[in-house]
XYZ file of C-alpha atoms in Angstrom:
594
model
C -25.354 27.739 -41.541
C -22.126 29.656 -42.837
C -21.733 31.143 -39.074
C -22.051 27.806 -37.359
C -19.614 26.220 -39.541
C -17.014 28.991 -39.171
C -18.150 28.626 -35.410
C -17.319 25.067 -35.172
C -13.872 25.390 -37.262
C -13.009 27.684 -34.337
C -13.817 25.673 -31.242
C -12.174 22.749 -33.049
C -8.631 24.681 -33.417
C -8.867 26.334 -30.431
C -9.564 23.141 -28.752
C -6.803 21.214 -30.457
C -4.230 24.162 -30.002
C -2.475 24.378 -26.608
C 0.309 24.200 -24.793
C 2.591 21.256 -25.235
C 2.154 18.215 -22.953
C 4.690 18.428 -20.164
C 7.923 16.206 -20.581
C 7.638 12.629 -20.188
C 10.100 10.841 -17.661
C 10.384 7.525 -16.739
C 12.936 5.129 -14.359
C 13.263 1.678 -13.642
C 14.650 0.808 -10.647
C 16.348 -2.915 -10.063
C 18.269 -4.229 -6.125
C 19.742 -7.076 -6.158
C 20.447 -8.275 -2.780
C 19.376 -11.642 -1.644
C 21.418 -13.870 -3.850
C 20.772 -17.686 -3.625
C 24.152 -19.324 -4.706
C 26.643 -16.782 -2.961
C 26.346 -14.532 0.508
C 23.535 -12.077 0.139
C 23.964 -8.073 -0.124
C 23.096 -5.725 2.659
C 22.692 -2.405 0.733
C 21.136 -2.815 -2.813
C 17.766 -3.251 -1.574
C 17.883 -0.133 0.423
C 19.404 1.622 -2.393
C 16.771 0.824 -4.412
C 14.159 1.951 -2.584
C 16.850 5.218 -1.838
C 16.822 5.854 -5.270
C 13.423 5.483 -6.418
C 11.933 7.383 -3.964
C 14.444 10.329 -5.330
C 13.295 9.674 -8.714
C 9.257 9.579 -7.227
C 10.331 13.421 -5.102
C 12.149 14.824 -8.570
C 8.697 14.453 -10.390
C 9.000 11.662 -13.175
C 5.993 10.589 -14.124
C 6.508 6.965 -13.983
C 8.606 4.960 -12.052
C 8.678 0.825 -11.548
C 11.017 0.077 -7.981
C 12.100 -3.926 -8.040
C 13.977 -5.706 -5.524
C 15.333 -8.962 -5.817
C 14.453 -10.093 -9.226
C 15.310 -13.525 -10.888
C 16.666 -13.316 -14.355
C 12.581 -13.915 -16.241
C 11.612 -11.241 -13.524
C 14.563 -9.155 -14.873
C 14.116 -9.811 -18.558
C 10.761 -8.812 -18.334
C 11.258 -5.725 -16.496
C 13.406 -4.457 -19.119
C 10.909 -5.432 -22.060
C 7.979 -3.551 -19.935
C 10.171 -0.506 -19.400
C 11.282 -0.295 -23.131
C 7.468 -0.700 -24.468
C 7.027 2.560 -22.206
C 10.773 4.462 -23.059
C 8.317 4.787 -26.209
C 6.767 7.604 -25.507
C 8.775 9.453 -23.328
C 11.684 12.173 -23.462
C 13.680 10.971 -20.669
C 14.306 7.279 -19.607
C 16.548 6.047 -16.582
C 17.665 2.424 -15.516
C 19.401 2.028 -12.134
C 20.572 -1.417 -10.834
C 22.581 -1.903 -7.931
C 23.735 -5.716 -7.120
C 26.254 -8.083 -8.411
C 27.347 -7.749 -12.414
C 30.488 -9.233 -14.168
C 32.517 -8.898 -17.267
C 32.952 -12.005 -20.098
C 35.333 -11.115 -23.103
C 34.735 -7.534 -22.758
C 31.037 -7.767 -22.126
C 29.099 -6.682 -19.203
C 26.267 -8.487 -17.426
C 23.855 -7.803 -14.634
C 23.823 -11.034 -12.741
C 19.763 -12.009 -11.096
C 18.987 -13.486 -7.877
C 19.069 -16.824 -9.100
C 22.229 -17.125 -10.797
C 24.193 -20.233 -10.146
C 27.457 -19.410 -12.998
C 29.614 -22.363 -12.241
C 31.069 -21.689 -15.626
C 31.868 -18.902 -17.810
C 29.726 -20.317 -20.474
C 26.328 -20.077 -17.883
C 26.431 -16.625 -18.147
C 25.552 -15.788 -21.258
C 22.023 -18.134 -19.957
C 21.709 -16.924 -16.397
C 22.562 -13.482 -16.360
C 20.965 -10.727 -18.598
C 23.560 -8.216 -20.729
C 23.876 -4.777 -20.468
C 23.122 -3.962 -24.206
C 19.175 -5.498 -22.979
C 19.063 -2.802 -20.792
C 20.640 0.413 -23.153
C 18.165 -1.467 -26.111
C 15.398 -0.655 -23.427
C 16.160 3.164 -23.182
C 16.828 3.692 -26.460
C 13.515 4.913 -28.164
C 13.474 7.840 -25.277
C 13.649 10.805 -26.995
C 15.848 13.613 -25.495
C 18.194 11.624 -22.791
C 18.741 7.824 -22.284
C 20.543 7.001 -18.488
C 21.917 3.781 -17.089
C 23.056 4.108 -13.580
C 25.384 1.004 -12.141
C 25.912 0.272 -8.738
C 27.167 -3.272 -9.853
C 31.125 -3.089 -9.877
C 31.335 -4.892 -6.034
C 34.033 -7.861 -5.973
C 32.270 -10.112 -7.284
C 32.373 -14.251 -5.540
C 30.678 -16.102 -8.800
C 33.957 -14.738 -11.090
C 36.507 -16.353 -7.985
C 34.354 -20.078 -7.917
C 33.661 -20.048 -11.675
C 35.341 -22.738 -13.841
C 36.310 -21.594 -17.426
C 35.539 -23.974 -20.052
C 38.151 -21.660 -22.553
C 41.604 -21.242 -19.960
C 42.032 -17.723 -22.919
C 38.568 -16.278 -22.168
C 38.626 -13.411 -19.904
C 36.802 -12.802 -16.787
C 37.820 -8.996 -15.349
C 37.717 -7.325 -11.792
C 34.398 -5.136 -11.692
C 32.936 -4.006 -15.503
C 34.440 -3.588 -18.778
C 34.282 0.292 -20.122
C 31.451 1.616 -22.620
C 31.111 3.828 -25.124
C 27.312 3.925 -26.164
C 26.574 4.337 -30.095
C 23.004 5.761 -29.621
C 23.229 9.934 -29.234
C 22.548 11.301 -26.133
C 23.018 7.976 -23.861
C 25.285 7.952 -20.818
C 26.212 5.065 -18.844
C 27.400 6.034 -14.892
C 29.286 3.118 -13.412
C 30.190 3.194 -9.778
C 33.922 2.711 -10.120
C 36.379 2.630 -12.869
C 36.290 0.451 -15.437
C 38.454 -2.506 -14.271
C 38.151 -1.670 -10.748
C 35.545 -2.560 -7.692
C 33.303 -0.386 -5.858
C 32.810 -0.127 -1.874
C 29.071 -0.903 -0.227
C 30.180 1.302 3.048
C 29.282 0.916 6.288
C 25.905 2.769 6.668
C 22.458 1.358 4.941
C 23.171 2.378 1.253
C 26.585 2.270 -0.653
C 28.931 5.748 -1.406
C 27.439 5.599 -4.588
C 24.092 5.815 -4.044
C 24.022 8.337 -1.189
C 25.634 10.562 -3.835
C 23.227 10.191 -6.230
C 20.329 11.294 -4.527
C 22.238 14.247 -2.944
C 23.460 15.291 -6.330
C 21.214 14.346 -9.529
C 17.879 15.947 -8.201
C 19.305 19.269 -8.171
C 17.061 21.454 -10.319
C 18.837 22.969 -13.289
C 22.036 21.297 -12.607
C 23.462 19.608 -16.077
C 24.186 15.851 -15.592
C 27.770 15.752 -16.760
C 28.321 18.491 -14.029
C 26.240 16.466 -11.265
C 27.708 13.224 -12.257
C 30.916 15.500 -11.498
C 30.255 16.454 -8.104
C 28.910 12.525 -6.966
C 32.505 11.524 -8.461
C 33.636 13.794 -5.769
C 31.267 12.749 -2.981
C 32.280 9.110 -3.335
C 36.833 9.891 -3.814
C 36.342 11.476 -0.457
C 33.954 9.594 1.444
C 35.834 6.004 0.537
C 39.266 7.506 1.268
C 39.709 8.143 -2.690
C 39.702 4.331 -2.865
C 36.785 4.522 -5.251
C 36.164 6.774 -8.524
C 32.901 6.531 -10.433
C 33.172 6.628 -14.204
C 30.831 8.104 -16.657
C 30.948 6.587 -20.108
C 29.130 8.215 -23.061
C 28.077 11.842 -24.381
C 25.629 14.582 -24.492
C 25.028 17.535 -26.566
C 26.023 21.182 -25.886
C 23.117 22.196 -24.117
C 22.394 21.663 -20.893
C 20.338 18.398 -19.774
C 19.257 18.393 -16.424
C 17.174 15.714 -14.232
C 14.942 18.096 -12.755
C 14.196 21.382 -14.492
C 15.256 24.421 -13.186
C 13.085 26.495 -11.831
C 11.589 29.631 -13.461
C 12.425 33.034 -12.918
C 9.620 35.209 -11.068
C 8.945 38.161 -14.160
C 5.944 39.751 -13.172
C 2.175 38.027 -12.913
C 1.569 35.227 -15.418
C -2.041 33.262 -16.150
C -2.001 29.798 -14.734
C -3.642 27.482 -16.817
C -6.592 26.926 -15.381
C -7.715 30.545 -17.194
C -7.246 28.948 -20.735
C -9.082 25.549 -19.367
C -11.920 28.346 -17.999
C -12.045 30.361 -21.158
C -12.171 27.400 -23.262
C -15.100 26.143 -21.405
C -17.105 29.382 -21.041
C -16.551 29.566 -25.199
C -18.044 25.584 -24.949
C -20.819 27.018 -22.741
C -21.891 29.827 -25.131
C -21.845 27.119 -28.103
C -23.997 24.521 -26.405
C -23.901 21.478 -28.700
C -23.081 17.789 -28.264
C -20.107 18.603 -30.432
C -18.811 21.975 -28.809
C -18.579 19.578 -25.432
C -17.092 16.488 -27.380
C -14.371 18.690 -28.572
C -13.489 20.120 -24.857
C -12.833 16.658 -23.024
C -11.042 15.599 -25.671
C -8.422 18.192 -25.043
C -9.310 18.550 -21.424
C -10.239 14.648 -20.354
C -9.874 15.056 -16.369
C -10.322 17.836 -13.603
C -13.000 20.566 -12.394
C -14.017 21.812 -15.456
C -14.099 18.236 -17.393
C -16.548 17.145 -14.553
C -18.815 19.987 -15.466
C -18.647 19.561 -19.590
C -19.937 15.459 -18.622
C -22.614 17.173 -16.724
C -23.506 19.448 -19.444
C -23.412 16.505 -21.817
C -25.845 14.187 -19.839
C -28.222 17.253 -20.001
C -27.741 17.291 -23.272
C -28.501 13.400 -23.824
C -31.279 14.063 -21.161
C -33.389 16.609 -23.902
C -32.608 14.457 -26.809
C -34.219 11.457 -24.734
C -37.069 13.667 -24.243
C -37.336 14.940 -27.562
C -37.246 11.751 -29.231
C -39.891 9.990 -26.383
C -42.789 12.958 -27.364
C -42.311 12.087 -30.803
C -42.703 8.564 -30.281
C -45.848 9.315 -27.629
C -47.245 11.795 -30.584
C -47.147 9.388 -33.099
C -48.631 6.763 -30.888
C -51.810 8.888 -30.653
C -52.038 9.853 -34.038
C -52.421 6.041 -35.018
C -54.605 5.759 -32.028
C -56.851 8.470 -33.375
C -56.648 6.813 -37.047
C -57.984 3.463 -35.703
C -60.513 5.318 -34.212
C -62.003 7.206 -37.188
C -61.537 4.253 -39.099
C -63.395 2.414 -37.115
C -60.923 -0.201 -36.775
C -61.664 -3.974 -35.219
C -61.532 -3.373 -31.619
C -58.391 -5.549 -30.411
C -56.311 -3.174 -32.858
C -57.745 0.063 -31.335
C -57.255 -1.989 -27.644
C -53.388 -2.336 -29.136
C -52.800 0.994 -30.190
C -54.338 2.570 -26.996
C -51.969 0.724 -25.007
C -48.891 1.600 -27.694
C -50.119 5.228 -27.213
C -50.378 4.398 -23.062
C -46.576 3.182 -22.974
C -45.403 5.693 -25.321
C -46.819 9.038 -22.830
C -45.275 6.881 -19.875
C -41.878 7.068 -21.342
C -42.427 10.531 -22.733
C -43.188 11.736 -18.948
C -40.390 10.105 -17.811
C -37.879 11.379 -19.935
C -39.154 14.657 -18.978
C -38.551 14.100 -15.416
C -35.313 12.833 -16.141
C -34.301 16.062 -18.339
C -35.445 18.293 -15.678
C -33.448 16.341 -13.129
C -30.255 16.790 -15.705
C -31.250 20.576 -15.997
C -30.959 21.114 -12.235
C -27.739 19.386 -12.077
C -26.447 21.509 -14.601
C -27.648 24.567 -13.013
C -26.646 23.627 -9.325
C -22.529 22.553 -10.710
C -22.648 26.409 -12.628
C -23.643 27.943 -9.756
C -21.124 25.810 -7.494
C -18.249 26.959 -10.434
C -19.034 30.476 -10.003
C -18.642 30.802 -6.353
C -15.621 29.058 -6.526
C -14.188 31.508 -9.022
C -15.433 34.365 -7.626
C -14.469 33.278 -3.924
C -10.998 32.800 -5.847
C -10.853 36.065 -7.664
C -11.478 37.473 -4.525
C -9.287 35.994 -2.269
C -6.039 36.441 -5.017
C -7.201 40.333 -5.272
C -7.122 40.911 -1.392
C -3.762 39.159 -1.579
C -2.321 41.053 -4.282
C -3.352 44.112 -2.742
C -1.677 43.517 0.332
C 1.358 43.186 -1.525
C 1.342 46.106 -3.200
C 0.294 47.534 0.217
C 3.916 46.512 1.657
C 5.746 46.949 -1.633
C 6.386 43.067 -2.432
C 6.146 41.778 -5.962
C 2.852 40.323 -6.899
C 2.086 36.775 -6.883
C 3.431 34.980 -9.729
C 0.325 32.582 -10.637
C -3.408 34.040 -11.027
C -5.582 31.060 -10.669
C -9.280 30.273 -11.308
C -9.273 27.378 -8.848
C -7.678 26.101 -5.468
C -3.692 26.636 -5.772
C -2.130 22.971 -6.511
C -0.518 20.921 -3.842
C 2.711 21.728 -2.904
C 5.667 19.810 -3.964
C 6.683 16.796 -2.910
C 9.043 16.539 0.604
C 12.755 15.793 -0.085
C 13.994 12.256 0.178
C 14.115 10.604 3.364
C 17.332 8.644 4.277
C 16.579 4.778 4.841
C 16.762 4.658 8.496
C 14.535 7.353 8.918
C 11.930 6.082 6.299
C 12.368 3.043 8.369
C 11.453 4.505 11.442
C 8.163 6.336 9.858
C 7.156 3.245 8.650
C 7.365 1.452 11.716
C 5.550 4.579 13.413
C 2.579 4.088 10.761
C 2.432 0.527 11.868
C 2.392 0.703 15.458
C -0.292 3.549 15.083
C -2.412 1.089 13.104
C -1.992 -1.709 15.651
C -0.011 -3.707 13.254
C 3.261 -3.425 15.701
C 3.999 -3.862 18.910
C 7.438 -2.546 19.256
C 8.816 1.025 19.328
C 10.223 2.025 16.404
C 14.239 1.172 15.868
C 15.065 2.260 11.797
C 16.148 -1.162 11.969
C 13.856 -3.252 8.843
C 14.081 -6.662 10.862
C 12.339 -9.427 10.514
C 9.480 -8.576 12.633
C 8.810 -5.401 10.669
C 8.422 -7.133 7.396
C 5.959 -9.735 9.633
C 3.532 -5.876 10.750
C 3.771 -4.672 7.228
C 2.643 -8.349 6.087
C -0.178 -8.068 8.898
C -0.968 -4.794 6.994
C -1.434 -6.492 3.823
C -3.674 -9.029 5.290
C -5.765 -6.497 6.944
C -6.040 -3.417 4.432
C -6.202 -5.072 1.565
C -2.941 -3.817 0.118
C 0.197 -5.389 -1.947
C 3.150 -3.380 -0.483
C 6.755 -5.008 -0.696
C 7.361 -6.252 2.439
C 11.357 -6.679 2.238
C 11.801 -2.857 2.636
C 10.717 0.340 4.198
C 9.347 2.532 0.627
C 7.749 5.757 0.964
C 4.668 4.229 -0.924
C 4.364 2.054 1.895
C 4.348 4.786 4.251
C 1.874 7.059 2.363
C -0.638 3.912 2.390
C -0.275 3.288 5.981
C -1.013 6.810 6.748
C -3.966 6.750 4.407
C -5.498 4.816 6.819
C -7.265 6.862 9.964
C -7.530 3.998 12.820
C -6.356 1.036 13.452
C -5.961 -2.007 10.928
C -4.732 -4.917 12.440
C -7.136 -6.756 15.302
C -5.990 -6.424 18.795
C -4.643 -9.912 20.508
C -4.586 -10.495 24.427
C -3.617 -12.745 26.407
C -5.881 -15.203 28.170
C -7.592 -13.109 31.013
C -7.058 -10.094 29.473
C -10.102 -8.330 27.281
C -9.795 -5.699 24.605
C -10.652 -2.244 25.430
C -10.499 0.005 22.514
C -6.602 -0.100 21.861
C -5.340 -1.559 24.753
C -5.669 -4.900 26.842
C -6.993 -5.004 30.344
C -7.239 -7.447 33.243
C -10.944 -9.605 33.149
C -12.196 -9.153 36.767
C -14.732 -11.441 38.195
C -16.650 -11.184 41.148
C -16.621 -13.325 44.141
C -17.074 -16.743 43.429
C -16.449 -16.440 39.969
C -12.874 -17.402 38.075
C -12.016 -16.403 34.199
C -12.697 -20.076 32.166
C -10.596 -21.145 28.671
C -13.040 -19.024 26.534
C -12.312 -15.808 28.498
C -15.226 -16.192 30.251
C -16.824 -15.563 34.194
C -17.854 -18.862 35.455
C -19.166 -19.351 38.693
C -16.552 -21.783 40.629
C -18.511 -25.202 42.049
C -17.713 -27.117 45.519
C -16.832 -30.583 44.742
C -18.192 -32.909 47.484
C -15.961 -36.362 47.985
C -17.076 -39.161 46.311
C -16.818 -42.467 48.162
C -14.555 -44.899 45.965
C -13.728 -48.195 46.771
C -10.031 -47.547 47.798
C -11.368 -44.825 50.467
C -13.492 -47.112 52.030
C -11.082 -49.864 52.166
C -9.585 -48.768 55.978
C -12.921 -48.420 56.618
C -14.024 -52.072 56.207
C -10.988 -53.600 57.449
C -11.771 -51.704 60.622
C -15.603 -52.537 60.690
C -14.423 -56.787 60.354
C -11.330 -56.255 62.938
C -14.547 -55.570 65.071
C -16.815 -58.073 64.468
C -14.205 -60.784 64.753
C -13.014 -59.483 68.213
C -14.542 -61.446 71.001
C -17.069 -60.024 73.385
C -16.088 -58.456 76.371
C -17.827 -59.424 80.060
C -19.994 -56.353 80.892
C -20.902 -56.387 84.792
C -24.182 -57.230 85.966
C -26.243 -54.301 87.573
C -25.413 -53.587 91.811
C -22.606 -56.922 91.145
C -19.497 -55.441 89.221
C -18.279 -53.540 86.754
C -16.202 -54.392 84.535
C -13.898 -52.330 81.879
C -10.737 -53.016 80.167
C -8.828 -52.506 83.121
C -10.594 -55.215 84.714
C -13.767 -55.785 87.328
C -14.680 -54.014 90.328
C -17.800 -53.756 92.565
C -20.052 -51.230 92.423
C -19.599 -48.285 94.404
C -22.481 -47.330 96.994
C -24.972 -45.104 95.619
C -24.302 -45.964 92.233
C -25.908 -48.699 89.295
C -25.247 -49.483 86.294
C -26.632 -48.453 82.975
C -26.576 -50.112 79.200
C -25.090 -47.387 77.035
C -23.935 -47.204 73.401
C -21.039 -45.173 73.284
C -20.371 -45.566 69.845
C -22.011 -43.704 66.445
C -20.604 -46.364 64.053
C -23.712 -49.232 64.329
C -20.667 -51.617 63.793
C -19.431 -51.597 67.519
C -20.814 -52.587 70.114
C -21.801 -50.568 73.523
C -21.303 -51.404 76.560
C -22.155 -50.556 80.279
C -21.636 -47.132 82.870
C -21.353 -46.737 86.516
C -24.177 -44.064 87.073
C -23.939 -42.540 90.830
C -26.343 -40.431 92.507
């Protein structure tokens, strides 16, 4: 009992021991572009979606991308991201859109802002202390990134209710009271900042060149996009940075470790700890490994181990049941007990073997399981083990330095791709789309109108909730998730689907294409007789009867015609004849000669 106990102390620090969790980082991204009360803005959106998907390529672990938000959508953002800026080590706000200063206070101003007076905005736009209060329980570095110091139309319109209060050009200057907080402004305090000419502003094209640099210190990155921006606006614009850090270095992406010789990937602790959990056996020994290892290859195989487990102890406790059932079965039987309880307890005793066979089956099925995943895990290791060795050796063969990880399982994916500019995003997107049969057009970079109608038709189809006012890389790597097409495929009328493209109906002779897309066999319409058609007719037909009779000759006399009479020639007699088909006219008489 004394060995088990130590045993179990063991597997329960071992288990609990580790390395530390990685560092937690987290960003909330805000664009504010399509304004209601004043002309809308052509780049925040973009930058938005520019910058997040920088954050989403530099690894953070969590990151919320809004466009267009109203000041309760805004408000709430902030109170979402601060409940999270709880547990994590670095948090990061960027906002790019309209903001203003009121009596030395700065505001970030939602879509839905009306401000026609300085006293609305302390009601309809949402301060920039919210957002610093948000970031402020992060741990190691708290960022706020504004793209908001554009010339701003709501502080030229807006009537002030106090003629001393003070409304200035672009933001009022900072200087953060919580350690390790920086505040990154796109221009000078007091000054305005430039969107450009391109899809995203100066500012934000320097941030995504700069910050994700790995290793680089942000008071020497924020350095370099203060250069970017002097030189690409004609030193027009200067971005600020407001606030301090300590003396070490903080970076935004960790640099990346020096190669020193072969080091154990992690996956040979998570494999060691489970082979020790393997050896031990017990409900506990596998209760204690997924709670420090909850997901992956190896957590898969403790819950399989577990449900054999559960599988034995089903069995075990179903033949106890079954042997007590025939032990009072017996009983009743010596005893010589009234028949309808022997009757019961045979049946008890009946049910009781049923489930005990059963739960048998179902262990062995466990069992098998079991056996079949440890067999799997050990020709995956040893495939692996192989694999790195012939690798290794051929390195040593040519004189390189060995690999740097030894792992037990399949090397992780590689690393993200860099950032895509937004045109270019654009133009994958609309790529995905047409390949999908959700767009017709080729693609242009251009995020029209009939763009955000195919990624709306994508929605419908697939099932999906993608923001449709903007090309994001999480639209593009759902798109290309899917393997065929999405959308249906429309023709016109007499044209027919076949697979992805429309073709001409052909009918054969006789036939036309109907309104349903259909061969139908064309019928010959005979003239009906109407009234109106006949009318000619009947006129005709009583012109006739009302005309008097001509004199017809009398046969070897005369004969006369409508020229007149004449006598009949020699040789020749005379014959009644009716000339006419219509029964309405009358015949008459011909000269017949031999």
């Amino acid at each position: 009992m004394g060995a088990f106990r130590w045993f179990s102390l063991f597997v329960s620090i071992w288990l609990t021991c580790g390395t530390a969790h990685a560092e937690r980082r987290i960003a909330l991204v805000m664009g504010n572009s399509a304004y209601k009360s004043v002309p809308k803005l052509s780049n925040p959106a973009n930058d938005a979606a520019l910058v997040g998907s920088m954050f989403k390529n530099a690894g953070f672990d969590w990151i919320d991308i809004r466009t267009n938000l109203n000041a309760t959508e805004m408000r709430k953002a902030l109170r979402d991201f601060g409940g999270r800026a709880r547990d994590a080590e670095v948090a990061v706000i960027y906002y790019a859109g309209h903001g203003i200063e009121l009596d030395g206070t700065n505001y970030l101003i939602p879509t839905d802002a009306a401000l026609e007076t300085d006293s609305d905005v302390l009601d309809e736009a949402v301060a920039l202390d919210r957002a610093l209060f948000a970031v402020e329980p992060a741990k190691q570095l708290r960022l706020i990134i504004l793209d908001a110091c554009r010339d701003n139309p709501f502080a030229k319109s807006m009537k002030r209710t106090v003629a001393a209060r003070a409304i200035g050009r672009g933001l009022a200057k900072v200087e953060p009271t919580s350690p390790n907080t920086m505040i990154a402004f796109a221009a000078k305090a007091g000054s305005t900042a430039s969107d450009g000419d391109s899809k995203n502003s100066p500012f934000a094209s320097a941030l995504v060149e700069r910050l994700p640099t790995p290793g680089l210190d942000l008071r020497k990155a924020f350095g370099f996009v203060r250069d970017d921006v002097l030189k690409n606006t004609g030193y027009q614009q200067e971005p600020y940075v407001y606030g301090s850090l300590g003396g070490d270095d903080v970076a935004l992406v960790a640099a990346k470790p020096a190669a020193t010789g072969p080091q154990a990937s992690p996956e040979d602790a998570i494999r060691r700890n489970y082979e020790l959990a393997l050896q031990l056996g017990t409900r506990d020994g596998w209760t204690a490994f997924l709670n420090r290892y909850a997901d992956g290859f190896y957590a898969d195989l403790a819950k399989g181990q577990l449900n054999k487990i559960a599988a034995e102890e089903a069995r075990s406790a179903a033949a106890e049941k079954a042997r007590a059932a025939e032990e009072d079965k017996a009983r009743l039987v010596a005893e010589r007990a009234k028949k309808t309880d022997q009757d019961k307890a045979a049946a008890t005793a009946k049910a009781a073997e049923d489930a005990r066979i059963a739960a048998e089956k179902a262990k062995q099925i466990e069992e098998a399981k079991a056996a079949a995943a440890e067999q799997r895990r050990k020709e995956i290791e040893a495939a692996v083990a192989k694999a790195l060795a012939d690798k290794q050796a051929a390195e040593r063969k040519i004189g390189s330095e060995p690999d740097q990880k030894v792992a037990a399982l399949p090397s992780p994916a590689p690393s993200p791709e860099p950032a895509q500019a937004p045109q270019d995003l654009a133009k994958s997107v609309q790529s995905e789309l047409r390949r999908v049969g959700c767009l017709a057009d080729a693609e242009s970079g251009e995020w029209s109108g009939k763009s955000q109608r195919s990624l709306t038709l994508f929605n419908k189809y697939a099932g999906t909730k993608l923001n449709t006012t903007l090309a994001s890389s999480d639209a593009l790597d759902a798109i290309k998730a899917k393997p065929g097409r999405v959308c249906p495929l429309v023709c016109d009328h007499g044209f027919k689907a076949d697979g992805d493209a429309c073709v001409k109906i052909a009918c054969r002779a006789g036939y036309r294409v109907n309104d349903d897309n259909e061969c139908e066999k064309i019928q010959d319409k005979k003239p009906v007789a109407t009234r109106e058609n006949s009318k000619p007719r009947d006129d005709e037909r009583k012109k006739v009867e009302g005309a008097p009779a001509k004199p017809h000759a009398t046969t070897g006399q005369m004969v006369c015609g409508q020229g007149g009479c004449r006598p009949v020639g020699p040789g020749c007699r005379l014959q009644q004849t009716n000339q006419y088909a219509d029964p309405w006219r009358r015949g008459g008489t011909v000269e017949v000669c031999n």
